[in-house]
Short mmCIF file of C-alpha atoms and ligand atoms in Angstrom, two decimals:
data_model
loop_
_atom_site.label_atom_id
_atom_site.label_comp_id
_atom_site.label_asym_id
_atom_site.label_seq_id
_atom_site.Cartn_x
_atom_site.Cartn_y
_atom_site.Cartn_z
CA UNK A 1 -33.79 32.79 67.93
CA UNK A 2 -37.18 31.04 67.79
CA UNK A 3 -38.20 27.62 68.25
CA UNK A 4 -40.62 26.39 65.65
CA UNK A 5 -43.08 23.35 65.64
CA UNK A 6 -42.54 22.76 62.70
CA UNK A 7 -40.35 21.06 59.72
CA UNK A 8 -37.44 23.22 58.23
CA UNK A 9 -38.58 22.76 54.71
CA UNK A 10 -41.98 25.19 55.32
CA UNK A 11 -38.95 27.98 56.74
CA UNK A 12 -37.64 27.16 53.48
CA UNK A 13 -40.93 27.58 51.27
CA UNK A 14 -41.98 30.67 53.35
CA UNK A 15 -38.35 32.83 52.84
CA UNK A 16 -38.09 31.78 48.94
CA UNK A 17 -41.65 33.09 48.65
CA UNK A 18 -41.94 36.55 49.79
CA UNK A 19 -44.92 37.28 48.16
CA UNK A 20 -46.91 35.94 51.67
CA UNK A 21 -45.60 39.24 53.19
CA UNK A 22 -48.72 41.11 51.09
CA UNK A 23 -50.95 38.77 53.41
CA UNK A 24 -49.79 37.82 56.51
CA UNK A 25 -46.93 41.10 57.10
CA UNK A 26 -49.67 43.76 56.11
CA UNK A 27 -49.12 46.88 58.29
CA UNK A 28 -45.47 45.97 58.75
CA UNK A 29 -43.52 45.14 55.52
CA UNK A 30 -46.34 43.41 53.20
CA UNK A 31 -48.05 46.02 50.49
CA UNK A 32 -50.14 44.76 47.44
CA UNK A 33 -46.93 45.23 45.46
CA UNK A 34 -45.10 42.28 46.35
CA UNK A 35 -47.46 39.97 45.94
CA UNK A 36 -48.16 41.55 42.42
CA UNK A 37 -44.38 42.12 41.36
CA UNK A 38 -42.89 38.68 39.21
CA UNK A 39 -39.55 37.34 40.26
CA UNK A 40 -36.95 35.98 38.44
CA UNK A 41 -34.78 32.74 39.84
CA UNK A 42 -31.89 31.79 39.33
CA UNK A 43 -29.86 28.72 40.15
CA UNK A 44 -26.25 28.57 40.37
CA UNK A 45 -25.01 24.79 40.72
CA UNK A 46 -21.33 25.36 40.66
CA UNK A 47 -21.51 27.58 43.89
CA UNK A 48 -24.93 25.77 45.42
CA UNK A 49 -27.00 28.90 45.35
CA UNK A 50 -30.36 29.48 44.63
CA UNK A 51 -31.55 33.36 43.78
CA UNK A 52 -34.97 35.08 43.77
CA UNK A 53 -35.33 38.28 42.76
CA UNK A 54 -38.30 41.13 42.82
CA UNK A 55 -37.81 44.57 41.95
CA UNK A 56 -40.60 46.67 42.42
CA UNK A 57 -40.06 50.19 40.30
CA UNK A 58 -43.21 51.42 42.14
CA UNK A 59 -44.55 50.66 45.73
CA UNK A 60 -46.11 51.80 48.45
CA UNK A 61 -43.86 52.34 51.65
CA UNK A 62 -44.79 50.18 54.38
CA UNK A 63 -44.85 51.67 57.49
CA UNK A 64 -41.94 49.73 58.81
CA UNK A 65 -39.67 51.71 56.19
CA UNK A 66 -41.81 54.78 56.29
CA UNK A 67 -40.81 55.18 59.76
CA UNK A 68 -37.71 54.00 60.00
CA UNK A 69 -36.14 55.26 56.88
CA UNK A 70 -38.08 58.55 56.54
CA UNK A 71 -39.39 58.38 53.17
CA UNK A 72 -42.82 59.83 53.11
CA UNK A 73 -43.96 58.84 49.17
CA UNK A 74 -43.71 55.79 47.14
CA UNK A 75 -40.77 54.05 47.07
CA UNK A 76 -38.48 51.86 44.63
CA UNK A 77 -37.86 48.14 46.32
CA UNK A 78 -35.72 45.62 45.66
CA UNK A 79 -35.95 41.96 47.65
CA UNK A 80 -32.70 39.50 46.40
CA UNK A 81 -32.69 36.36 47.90
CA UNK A 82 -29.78 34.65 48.82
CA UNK A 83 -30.22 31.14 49.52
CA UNK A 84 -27.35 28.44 50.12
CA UNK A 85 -28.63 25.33 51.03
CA UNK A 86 -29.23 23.56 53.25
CA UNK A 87 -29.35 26.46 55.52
CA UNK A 88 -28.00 29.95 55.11
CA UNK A 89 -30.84 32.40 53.91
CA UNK A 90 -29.32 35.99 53.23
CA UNK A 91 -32.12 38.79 51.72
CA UNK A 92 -30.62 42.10 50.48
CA UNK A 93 -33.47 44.24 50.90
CA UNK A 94 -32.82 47.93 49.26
CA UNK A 95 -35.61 50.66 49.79
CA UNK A 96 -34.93 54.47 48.07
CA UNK A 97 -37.25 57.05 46.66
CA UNK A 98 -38.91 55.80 43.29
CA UNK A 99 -36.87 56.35 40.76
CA UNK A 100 -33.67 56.81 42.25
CA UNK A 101 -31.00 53.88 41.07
CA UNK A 102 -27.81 53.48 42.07
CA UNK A 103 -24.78 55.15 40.78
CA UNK A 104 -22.92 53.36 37.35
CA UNK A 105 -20.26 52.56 39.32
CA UNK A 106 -22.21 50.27 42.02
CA UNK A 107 -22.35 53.42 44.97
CA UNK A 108 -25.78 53.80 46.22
CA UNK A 109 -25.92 56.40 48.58
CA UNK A 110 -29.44 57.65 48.19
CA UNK A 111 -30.74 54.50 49.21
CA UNK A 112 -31.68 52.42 52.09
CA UNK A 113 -30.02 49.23 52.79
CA UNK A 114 -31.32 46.14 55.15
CA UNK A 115 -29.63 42.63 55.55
CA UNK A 116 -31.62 39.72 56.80
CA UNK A 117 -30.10 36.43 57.24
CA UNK A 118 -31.68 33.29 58.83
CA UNK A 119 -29.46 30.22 59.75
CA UNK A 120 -32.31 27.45 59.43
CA UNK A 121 -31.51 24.32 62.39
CA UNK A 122 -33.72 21.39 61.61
CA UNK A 123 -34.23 20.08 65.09
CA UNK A 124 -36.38 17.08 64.53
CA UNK A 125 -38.61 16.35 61.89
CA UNK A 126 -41.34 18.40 62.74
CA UNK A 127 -39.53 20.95 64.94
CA UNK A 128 -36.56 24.18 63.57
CA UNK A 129 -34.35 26.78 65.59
CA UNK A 130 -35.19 29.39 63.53
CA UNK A 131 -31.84 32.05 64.25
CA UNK A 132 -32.21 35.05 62.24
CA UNK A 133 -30.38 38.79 62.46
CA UNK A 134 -31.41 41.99 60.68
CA UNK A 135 -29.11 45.08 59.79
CA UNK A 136 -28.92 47.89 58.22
CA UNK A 137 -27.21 50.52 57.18
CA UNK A 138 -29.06 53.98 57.83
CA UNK A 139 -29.91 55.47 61.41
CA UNK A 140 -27.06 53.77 62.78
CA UNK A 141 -27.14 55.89 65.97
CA UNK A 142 -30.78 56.64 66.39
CA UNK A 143 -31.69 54.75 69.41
CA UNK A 144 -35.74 54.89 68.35
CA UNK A 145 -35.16 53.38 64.61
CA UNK A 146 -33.47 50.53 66.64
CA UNK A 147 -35.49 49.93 69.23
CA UNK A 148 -38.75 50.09 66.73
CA UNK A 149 -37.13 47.93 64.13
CA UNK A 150 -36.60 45.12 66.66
CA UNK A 151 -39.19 45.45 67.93
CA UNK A 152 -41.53 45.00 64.05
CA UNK A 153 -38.82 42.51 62.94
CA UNK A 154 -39.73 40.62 66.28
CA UNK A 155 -42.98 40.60 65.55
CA UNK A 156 -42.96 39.76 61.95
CA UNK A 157 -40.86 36.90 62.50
CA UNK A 158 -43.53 35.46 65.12
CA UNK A 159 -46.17 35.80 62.29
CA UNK A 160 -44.50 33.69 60.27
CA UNK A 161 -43.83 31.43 63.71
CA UNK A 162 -47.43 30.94 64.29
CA UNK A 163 -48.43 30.50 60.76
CA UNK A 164 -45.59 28.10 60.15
CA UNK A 165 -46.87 26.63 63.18
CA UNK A 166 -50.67 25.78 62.37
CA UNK A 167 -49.16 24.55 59.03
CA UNK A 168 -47.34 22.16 60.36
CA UNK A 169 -50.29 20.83 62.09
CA UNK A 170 -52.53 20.52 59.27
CA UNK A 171 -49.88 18.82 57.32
CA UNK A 172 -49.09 16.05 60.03
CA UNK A 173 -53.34 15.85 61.04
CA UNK A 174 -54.02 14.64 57.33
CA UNK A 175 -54.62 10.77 57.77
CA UNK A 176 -54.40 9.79 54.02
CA UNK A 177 -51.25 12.84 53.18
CA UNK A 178 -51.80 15.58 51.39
CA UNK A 179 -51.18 16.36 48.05
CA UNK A 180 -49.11 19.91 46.92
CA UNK A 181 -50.26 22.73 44.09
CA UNK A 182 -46.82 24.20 43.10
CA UNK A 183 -47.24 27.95 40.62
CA UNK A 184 -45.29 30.42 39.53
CA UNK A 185 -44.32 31.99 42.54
CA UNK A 186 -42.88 28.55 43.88
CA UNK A 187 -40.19 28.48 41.56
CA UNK A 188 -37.66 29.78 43.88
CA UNK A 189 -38.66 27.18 46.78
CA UNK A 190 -38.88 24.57 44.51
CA UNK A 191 -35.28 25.47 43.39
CA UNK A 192 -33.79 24.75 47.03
CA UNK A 193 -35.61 21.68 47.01
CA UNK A 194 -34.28 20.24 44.25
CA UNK A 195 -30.52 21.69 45.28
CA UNK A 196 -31.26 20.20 49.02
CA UNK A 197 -32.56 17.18 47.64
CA UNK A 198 -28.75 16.26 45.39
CA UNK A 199 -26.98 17.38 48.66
CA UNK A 200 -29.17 14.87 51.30
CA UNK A 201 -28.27 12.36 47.84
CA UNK A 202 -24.23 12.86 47.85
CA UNK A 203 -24.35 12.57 51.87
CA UNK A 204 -25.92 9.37 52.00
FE1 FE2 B 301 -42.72 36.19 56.61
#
């Protein structure tokens, strides 16, 4: 768990957007592909869930997954987001050599298999307990792949802490506000806020 300085809502905008893991997770999970890959949203009202999904057919393995999977070429990868607002943030991240798909009948066995989920605590307004867990399902009993995927989660997670951070600080140190530019890739984020924004509405 990490404390953030800052609001809940740019946890929110920087998990539905994974395409900010090209620039600030380079050399850890971020390769040009996802920032280059389209996603598709969904929004399911009924059961308050927003999805975002990018499937890359093609990428380069970043060395987190190079090392901890033991694929050595060019992988297939698969990032669907999860998002129940206000706070439970599940990615099913699936890495496998390029090309290979699972099975017809839903078995996947050639691939590699990571669950992130963050439980996003607005503390104040300016201020989040970030709690987050990672797991997978590969190397289950190799000591190293666990100790040096804690470790890179750890420190991918404080890149997004610090840049979350100086955000937040630009955002409250503009005297006259500051106006947004939502594109493309916002869809997703701007998906939660609209679901987060009928939930604050039927609490009040
Ligand atoms: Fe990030």
């Amino acid at each position: 768990m990490y404390k953030r300085q800052a609001r809940a809502g740019l946890l929110i905008d920087n998990l539905m957007d994974l395409s900010h893991e090209t620039y600030l997770h380079g050399g850890y999970i971020g390769t040009p592909e996802v920032a280059e890959t389209p996603i598709t949203t969904e929004v399911d009202d009924k059961a308050g869930i927003v999805y975002v999904s990018r499937r890359m057919a093609d990428a380069a393995c970043p060395p987190f997954y190079a090392r901890s999977t033991g694929i050595t070429g060019r992988i297939t990868r698969w990032q669907d987001i999860e998002f129940t607002p206000p706070c439970l943030y599940k990615l099913h991240s699936r890495i496998a050599p390029a090309g290979v798909l699972p099975n017809a009948d839903g078995t996947d066995p050639d691939a590699f298999h990571v669950e992130v989920v963050y439980a996003i605590t607005p503390e104040t307004e300016s201020s989040t307990h970030d709690f987050w867990a990672v797991a997978r399902d590969f190397a289950l009993d190799d000591r190293e792949v666990s100790d040096f995927l804690r470790e890179s989660n750890r420190t991918v997670v404080l890149q997004d802490v610090t840049a979350l951070d100086v955000l937040e600080r630009v955002l409250t140190g503009e005297p006259d506000g500051y106006q947004e530019l939502s594109v493309n890739i916002d869809t997703g984020g701007l998906a939660a806020r609209r679901m987060m924004a009928r939930l604050a509405e039927a609490a009040s």
